[in-house]
Coordinates of C-alpha atoms in Angstrom, one line a residue:
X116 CA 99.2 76.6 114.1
X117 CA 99.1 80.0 112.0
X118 CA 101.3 81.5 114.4
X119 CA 103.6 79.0 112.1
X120 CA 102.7 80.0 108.4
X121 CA 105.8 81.3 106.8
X122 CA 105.1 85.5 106.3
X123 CA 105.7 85.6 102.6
X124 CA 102.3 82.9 102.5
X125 CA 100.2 85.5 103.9
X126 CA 98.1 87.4 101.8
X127 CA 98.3 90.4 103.8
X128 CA 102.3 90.3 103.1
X129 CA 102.3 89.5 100.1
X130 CA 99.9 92.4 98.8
X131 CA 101.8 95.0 101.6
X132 CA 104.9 93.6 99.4
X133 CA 103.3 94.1 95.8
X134 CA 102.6 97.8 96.1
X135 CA 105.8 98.7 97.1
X136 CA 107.2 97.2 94.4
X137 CA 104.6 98.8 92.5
X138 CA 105.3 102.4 93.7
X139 CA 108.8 102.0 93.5
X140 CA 109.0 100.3 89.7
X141 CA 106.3 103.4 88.8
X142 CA 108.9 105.8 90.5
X143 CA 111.6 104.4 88.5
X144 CA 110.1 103.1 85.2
X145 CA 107.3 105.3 84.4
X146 CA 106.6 104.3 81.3
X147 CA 106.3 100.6 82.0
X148 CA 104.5 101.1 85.4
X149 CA 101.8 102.8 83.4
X150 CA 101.2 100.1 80.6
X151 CA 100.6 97.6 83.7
X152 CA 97.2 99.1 84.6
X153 CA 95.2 96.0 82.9
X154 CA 96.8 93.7 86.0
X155 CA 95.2 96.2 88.4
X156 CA 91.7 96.8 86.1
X157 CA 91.8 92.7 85.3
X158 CA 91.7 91.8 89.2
X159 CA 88.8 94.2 89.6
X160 CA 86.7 92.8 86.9
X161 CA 87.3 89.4 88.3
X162 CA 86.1 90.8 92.2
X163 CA 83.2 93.2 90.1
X164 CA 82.3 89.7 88.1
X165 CA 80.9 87.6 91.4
X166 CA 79.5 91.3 93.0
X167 CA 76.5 91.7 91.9
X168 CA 75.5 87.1 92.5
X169 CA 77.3 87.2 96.2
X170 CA 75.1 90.0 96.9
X171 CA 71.8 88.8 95.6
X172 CA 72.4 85.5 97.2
X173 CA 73.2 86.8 100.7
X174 CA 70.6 89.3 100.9
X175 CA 67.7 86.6 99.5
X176 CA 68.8 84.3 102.3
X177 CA 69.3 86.8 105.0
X178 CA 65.6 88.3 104.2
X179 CA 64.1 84.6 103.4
X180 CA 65.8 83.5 106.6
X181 CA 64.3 86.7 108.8
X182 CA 60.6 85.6 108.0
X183 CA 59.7 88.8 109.8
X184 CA 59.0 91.6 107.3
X185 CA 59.0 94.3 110.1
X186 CA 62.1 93.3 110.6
X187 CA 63.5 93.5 107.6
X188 CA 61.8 97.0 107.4
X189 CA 63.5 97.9 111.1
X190 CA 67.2 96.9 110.1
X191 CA 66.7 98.9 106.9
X192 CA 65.4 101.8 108.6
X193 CA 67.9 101.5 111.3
X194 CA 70.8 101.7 108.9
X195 CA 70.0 104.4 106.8
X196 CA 69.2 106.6 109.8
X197 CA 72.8 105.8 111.4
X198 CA 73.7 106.5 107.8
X199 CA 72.8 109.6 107.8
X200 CA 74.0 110.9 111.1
X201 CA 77.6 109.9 110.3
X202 CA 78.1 111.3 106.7
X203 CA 76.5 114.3 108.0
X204 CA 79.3 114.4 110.7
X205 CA 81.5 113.5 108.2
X206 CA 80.9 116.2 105.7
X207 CA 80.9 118.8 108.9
X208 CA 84.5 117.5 109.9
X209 CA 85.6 117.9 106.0
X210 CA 84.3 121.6 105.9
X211 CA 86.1 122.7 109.8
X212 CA 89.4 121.4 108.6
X213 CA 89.8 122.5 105.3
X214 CA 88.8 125.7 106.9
X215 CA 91.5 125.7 109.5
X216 CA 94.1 124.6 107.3
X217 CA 92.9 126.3 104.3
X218 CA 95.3 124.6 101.9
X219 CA 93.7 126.0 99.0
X220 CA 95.2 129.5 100.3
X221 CA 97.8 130.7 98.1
X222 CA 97.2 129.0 95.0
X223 CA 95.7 132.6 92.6
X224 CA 94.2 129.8 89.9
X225 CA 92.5 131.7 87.5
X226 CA 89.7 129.7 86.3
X227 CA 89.6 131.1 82.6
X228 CA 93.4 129.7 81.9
X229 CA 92.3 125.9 83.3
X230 CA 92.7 123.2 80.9
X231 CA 89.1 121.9 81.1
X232 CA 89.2 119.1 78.6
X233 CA 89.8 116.2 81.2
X234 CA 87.4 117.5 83.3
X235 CA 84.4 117.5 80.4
X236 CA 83.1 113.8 81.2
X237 CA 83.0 114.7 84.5
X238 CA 80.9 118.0 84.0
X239 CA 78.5 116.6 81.0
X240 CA 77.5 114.1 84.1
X241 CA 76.6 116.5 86.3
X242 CA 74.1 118.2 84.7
X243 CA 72.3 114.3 85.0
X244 CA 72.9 114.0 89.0
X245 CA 69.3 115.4 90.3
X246 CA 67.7 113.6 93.0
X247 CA 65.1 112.7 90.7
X248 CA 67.1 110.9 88.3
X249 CA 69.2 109.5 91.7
X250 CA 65.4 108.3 92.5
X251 CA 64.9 106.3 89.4
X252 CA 69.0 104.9 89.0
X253 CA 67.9 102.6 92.2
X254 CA 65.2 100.9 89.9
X255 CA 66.8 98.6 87.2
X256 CA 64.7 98.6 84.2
X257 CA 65.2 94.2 83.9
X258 CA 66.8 92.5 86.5
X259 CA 68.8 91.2 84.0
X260 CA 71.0 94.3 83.1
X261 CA 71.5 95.0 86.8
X262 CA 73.1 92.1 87.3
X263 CA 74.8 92.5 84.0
X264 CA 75.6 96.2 84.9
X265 CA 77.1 94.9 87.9
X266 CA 74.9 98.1 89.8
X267 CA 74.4 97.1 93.4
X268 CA 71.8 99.5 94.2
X269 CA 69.5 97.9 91.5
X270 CA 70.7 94.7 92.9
X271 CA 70.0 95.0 96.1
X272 CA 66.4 96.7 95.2
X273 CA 65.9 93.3 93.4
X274 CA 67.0 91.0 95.8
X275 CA 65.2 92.4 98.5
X276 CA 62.2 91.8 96.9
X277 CA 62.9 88.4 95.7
X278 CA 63.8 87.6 99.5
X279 CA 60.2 89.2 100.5
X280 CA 58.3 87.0 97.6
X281 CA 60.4 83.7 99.1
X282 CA 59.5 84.5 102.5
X283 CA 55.8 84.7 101.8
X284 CA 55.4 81.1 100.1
X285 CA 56.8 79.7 103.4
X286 CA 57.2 76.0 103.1
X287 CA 57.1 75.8 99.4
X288 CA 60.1 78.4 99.0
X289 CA 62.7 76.9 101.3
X290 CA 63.9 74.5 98.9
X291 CA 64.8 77.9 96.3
X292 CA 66.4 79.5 99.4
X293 CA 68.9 76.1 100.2
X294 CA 69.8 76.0 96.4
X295 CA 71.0 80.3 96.5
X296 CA 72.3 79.4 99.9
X297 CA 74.8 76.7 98.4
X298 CA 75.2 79.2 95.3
X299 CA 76.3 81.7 97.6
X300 CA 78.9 79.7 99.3
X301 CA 80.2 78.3 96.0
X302 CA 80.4 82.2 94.8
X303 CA 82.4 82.8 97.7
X304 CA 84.9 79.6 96.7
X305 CA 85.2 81.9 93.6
X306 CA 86.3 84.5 95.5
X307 CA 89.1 82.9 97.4
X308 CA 90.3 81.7 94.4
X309 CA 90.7 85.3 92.7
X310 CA 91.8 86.8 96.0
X311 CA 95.2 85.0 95.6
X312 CA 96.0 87.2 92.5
X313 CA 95.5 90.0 94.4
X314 CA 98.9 91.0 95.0
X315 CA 99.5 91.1 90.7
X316 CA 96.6 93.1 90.7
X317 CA 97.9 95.6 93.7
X318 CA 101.4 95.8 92.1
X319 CA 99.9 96.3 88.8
X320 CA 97.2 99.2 89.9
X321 CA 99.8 100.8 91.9
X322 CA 102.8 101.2 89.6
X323 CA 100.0 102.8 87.3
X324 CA 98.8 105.3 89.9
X325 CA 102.7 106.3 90.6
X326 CA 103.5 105.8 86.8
X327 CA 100.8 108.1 85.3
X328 CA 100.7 111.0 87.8
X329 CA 104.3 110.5 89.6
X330 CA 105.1 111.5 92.9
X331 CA 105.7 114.8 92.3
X332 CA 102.3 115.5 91.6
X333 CA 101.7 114.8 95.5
X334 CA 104.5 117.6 96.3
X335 CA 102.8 120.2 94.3
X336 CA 98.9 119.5 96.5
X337 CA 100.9 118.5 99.4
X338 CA 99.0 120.5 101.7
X339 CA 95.6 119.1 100.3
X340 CA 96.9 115.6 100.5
X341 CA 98.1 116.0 104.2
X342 CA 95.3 117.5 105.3
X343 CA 92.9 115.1 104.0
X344 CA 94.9 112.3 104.6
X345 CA 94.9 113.2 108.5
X346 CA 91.6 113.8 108.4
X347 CA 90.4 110.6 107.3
X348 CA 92.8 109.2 109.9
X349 CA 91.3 110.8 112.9
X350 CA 88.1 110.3 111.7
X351 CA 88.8 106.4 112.1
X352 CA 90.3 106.3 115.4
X353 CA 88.6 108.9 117.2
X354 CA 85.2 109.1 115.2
X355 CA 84.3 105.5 114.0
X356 CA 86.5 103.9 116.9
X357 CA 84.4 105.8 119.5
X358 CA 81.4 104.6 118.1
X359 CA 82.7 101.0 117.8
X360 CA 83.5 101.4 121.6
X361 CA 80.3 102.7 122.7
X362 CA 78.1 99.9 120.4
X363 CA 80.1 96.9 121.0
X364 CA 82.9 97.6 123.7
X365 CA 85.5 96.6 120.6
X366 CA 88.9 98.7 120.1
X367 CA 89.4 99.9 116.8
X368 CA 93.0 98.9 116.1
X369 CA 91.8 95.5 117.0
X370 CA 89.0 96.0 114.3
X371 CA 91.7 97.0 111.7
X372 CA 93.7 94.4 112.3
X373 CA 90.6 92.4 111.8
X374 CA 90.0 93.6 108.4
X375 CA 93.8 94.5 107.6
X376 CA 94.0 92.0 104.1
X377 CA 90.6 93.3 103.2
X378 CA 91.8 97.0 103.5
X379 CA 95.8 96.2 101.8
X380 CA 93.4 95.2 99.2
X381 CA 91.4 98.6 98.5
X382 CA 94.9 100.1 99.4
X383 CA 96.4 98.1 95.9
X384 CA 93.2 99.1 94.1
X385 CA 92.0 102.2 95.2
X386 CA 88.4 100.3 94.8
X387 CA 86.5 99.5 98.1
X388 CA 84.4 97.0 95.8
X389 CA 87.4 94.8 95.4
X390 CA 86.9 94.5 99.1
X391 CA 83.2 93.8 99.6
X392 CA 82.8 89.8 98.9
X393 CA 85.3 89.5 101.6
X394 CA 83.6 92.3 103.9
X395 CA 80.4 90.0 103.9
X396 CA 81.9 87.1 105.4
X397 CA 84.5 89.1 107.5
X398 CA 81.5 90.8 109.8
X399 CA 79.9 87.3 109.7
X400 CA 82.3 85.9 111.3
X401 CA 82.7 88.6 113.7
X402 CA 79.2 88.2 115.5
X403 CA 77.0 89.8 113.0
X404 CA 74.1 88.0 111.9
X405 CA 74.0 87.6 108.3
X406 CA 70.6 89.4 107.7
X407 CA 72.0 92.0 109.0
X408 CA 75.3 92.0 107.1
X409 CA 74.1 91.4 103.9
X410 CA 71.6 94.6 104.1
X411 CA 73.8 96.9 105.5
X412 CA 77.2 96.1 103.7
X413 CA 75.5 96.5 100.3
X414 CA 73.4 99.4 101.1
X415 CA 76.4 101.2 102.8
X416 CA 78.3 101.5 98.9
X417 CA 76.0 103.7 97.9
X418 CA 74.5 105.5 101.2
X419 CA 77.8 105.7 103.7
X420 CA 80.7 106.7 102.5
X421 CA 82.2 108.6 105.2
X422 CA 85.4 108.9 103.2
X423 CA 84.0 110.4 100.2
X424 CA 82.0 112.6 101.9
X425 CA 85.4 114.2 104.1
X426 CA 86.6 114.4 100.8
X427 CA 84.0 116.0 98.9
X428 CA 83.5 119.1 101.3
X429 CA 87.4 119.5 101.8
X430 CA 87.4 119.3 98.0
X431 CA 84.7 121.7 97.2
X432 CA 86.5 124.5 100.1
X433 CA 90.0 123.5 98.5
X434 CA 88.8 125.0 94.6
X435 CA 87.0 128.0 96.1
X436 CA 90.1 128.8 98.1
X437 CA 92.5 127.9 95.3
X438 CA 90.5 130.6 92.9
X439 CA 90.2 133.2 95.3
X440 CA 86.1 132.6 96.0
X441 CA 85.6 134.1 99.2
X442 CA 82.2 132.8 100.5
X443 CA 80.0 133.4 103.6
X444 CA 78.9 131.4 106.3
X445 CA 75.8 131.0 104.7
X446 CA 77.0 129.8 101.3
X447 CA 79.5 127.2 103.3
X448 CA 76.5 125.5 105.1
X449 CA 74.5 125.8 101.9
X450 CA 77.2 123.7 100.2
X451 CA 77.1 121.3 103.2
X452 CA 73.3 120.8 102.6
X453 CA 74.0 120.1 98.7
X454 CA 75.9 117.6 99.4
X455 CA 73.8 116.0 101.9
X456 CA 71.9 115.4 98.9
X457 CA 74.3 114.5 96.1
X458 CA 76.6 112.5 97.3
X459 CA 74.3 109.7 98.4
X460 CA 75.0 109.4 94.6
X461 CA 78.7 109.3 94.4
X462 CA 78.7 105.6 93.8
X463 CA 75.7 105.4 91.1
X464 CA 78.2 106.2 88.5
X465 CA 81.3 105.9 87.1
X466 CA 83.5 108.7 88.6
X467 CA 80.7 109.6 90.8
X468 CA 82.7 111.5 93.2
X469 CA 84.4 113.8 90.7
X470 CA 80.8 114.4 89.0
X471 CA 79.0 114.8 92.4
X472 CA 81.8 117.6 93.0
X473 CA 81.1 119.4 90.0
X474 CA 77.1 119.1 90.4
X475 CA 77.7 120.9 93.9
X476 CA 80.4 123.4 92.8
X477 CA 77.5 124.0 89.7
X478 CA 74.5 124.4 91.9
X479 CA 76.4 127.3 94.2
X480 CA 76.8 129.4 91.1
X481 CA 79.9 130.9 92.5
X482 CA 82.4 128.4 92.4
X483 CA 83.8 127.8 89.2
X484 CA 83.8 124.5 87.9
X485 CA 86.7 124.7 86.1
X486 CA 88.3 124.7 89.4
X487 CA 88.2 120.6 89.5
X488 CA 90.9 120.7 86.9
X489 CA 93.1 121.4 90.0
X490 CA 92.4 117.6 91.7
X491 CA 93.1 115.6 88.4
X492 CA 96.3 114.9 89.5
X493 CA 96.8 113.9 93.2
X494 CA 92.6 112.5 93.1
X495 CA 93.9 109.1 92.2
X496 CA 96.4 109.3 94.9
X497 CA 93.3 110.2 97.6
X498 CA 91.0 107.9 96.3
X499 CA 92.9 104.9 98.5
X500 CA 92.0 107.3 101.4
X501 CA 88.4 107.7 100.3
X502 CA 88.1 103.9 99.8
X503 CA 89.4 102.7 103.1
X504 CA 87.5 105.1 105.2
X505 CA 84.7 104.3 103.6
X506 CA 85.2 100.3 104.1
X507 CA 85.8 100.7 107.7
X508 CA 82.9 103.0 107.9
X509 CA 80.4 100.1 106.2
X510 CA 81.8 97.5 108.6
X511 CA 81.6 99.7 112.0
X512 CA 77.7 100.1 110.5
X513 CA 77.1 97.0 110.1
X514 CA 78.3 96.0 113.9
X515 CA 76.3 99.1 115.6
X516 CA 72.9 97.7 113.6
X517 CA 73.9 94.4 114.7
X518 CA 74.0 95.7 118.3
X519 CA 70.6 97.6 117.6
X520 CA 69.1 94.5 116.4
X521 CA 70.1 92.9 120.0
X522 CA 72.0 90.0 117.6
X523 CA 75.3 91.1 118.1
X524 CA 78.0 88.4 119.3
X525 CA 80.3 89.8 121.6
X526 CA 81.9 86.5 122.2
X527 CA 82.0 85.6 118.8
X528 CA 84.0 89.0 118.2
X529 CA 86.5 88.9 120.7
X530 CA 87.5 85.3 119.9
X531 CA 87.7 86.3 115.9
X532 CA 89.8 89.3 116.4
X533 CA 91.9 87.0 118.8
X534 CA 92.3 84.8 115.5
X535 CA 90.5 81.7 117.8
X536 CA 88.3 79.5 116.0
X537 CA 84.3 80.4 117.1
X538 CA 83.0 78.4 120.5
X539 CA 81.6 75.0 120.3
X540 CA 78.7 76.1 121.6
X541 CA 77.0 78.4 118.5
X542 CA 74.0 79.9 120.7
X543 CA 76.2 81.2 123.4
X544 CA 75.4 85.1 122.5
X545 CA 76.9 88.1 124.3
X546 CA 74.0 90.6 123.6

């Protein structure tokens, strides 16, 4: 029985365990917490080095295994519309709190005595991040450096389709679709193999975070962090939990619990891609069918993150606050549109949130830039926010498209989040 696995074999312990540790050796040892940041980058690469395969693999036989291309086109479609609609509500919910709270209030920065040299990466970027050039990032220029680039936009472009050019030689392409079916599942033995250094790579990535920017930083941006923090929170349980509720009649808490090693892990790495090899088979095995899955988990990483968006409004209101911009309604729902735009690109690029920030603050012409500097310090510490929502966000997705599609397994749910093993009986659906 599991019910009789000793606690400290659990993975979910064992990385819960590892980033306290973390925090506190960061706390106490500053110096050496912040030298351990290769154990926290190492476990990454080895999640970011099966990414880019697991995903090409699940999405050829998901698509090859569909044989309907208007299908494949309705999911799709499906997706990026319920995409849509949430990040928009998302970005709406950033903007009304920051505005109630207004934690920015207060703060008198003057934007001419900013230290702007850690922001200039960040900036140089932005000037790049037009829709256009968003446009063209989702076309890899060889197949080869996508997957060597590890960019799963250009992966997914790719694999979807390879998975429409298998599905059309019918007989004489189901052999190539059995051999990336038993690649997939040995690329997922991979995976369980790095996941059990996943607490070294928690601990490691965590006593960097607290090392480098210490927990005073968190004092002096409190307010920021609280708010947002909250935020993020209630979106979950009332937002995403509602809609979870409505779609498949699941609880949310029961969802979280579902996914709780999957989100310890973005928690240790303040990366929601260390999570998504383990997100594919995770909604699998809770009644989603794996079409499904492996279109809208991939596609999600770049076009639904709820978190980041929450973030990036409250952010954006936080620096015109902080530096005394007073703007109108207009100009507030003017940013809002911006960003309806840009941060569909927040995960094109390294540091796409910070540069998608600076692009909007940029295009309004009255926020100044320079405010950013203001968030280097306490944006590490938020990013574990941003990465979680937007995990949960990507899995409550995937399980309303499921429902959409009329393939959801309600049965097949309730006995995973139970911890039961599935039914016998494999066709029994609850649609």
């Amino acid at each position: 029985m599991s019910s009789a696995r000793p606690w400290y074999r659990s993975l979910y312990a064992q990385v819960l365990l590892a980033i306290a540790v973390g925090a506190v050796l960061g706390h106490v040892r500053p110096h050496l917490g912040e030298s351990l940041r290769p154990l926290g980058d190492a476990f990454i690469r080895l999640i970011r080095m099966v990414i880019a395969p697991i995903v090409f693999c699940t999405v050829v036989v998901g698509i090859a295994g569909m044989g309907d291309m208007k299908k494949v086109g309705r999911v799709g479609a499906r997706a990026l519309v319920y995409f849509e609609a949430v990040t928009t509500l998302a970005l709406a919910i950033g903007l009304v709190v920051v505005e109630v709270f207004r934690p920015g209030a207060g703060i008198h920065a003057d934007p001419r005595t900013l230290d702007t040299r850690g922001i200039e990466g960040y900036t140089g970027a932005a000037r790049d991040l037009k829709a256009g050039e968003f446009l063209l990032h989702m076309i890899p220029s060889n197949a080869v450096e996508a997957f060597a680039k590890g960019e799963i936009l250009q992966v997914l472009v790719f694999s979807v389709l390879f998975g429409f050019a298998l599905s059309a030689m019918g007989e004489r392409g189901r052999a190539l679709v059995r051999w990336i079916d038993d690649a997939g599942h040995a690329l997922f033995g991979v995976v369980g193999l790095v996941m059990r250094v996943a607490p070294i790579g928690a601990f490691g990535a965590m006593a960097f975070t607290v090392g480098k920017y210490g927990l005073h930083t968190l004092v002096s941006l409190g307010r920021l962090m609280a708010a947002f923090y909250v935020t993020s929170a209630l979106f979950v349980f009332v937002v995403l939990g509602t809609i979870l509720r409505v779609a498949s009649g699941l609880r949310i808490t029961a969802f979280l619990r579902f996914l709780s090693e999957e989100i310890l892990v973005v928690l240790g790495t303040s990366s929601s891609e260390s999570a998504l090899p383990g997100m594919l088979t995770r909604m699998e095995a809770l009644g989603c069918p794996r079409p499904v899955v492996g279109m809208v988990i991939p596609t999600g990483y770049s076009f639904n993150l709820d978190g980041t968006s929450i973030y990036l409004t409250m952010a954006a209101m936080f620096v015109a606050q902080a530096c005394d911009v007073n703007l109108t309604l207009h100009e507030k729902l003017s940013i809002l549109a911006v960003l309806l735009v840009t941060s569909k690109g927040a995960a094109a690029v390294t540091g796409g949130g910070f540069i998608t920030l600076a692009a909007t603050l940029a295009s309004t012409g009255r926020i100044p830039v320079a405010g950013i500097t203001l968030l280097l310090g306490v944006d590490r510490f938020m990013s574990e926010a941003r990465a979680i929502t937007n995990l949960i966000g990507n899995g409550v997705a995937t399980v309303v498209v499921s429902r959409w599609e009329g393939e959801f397994d309600r049965e097949k749910a309730l006995r995973a989040l139970e911890g039961l093993p599935p039914a016998e009986t494999p066709d029994a659906t609850a649609r």
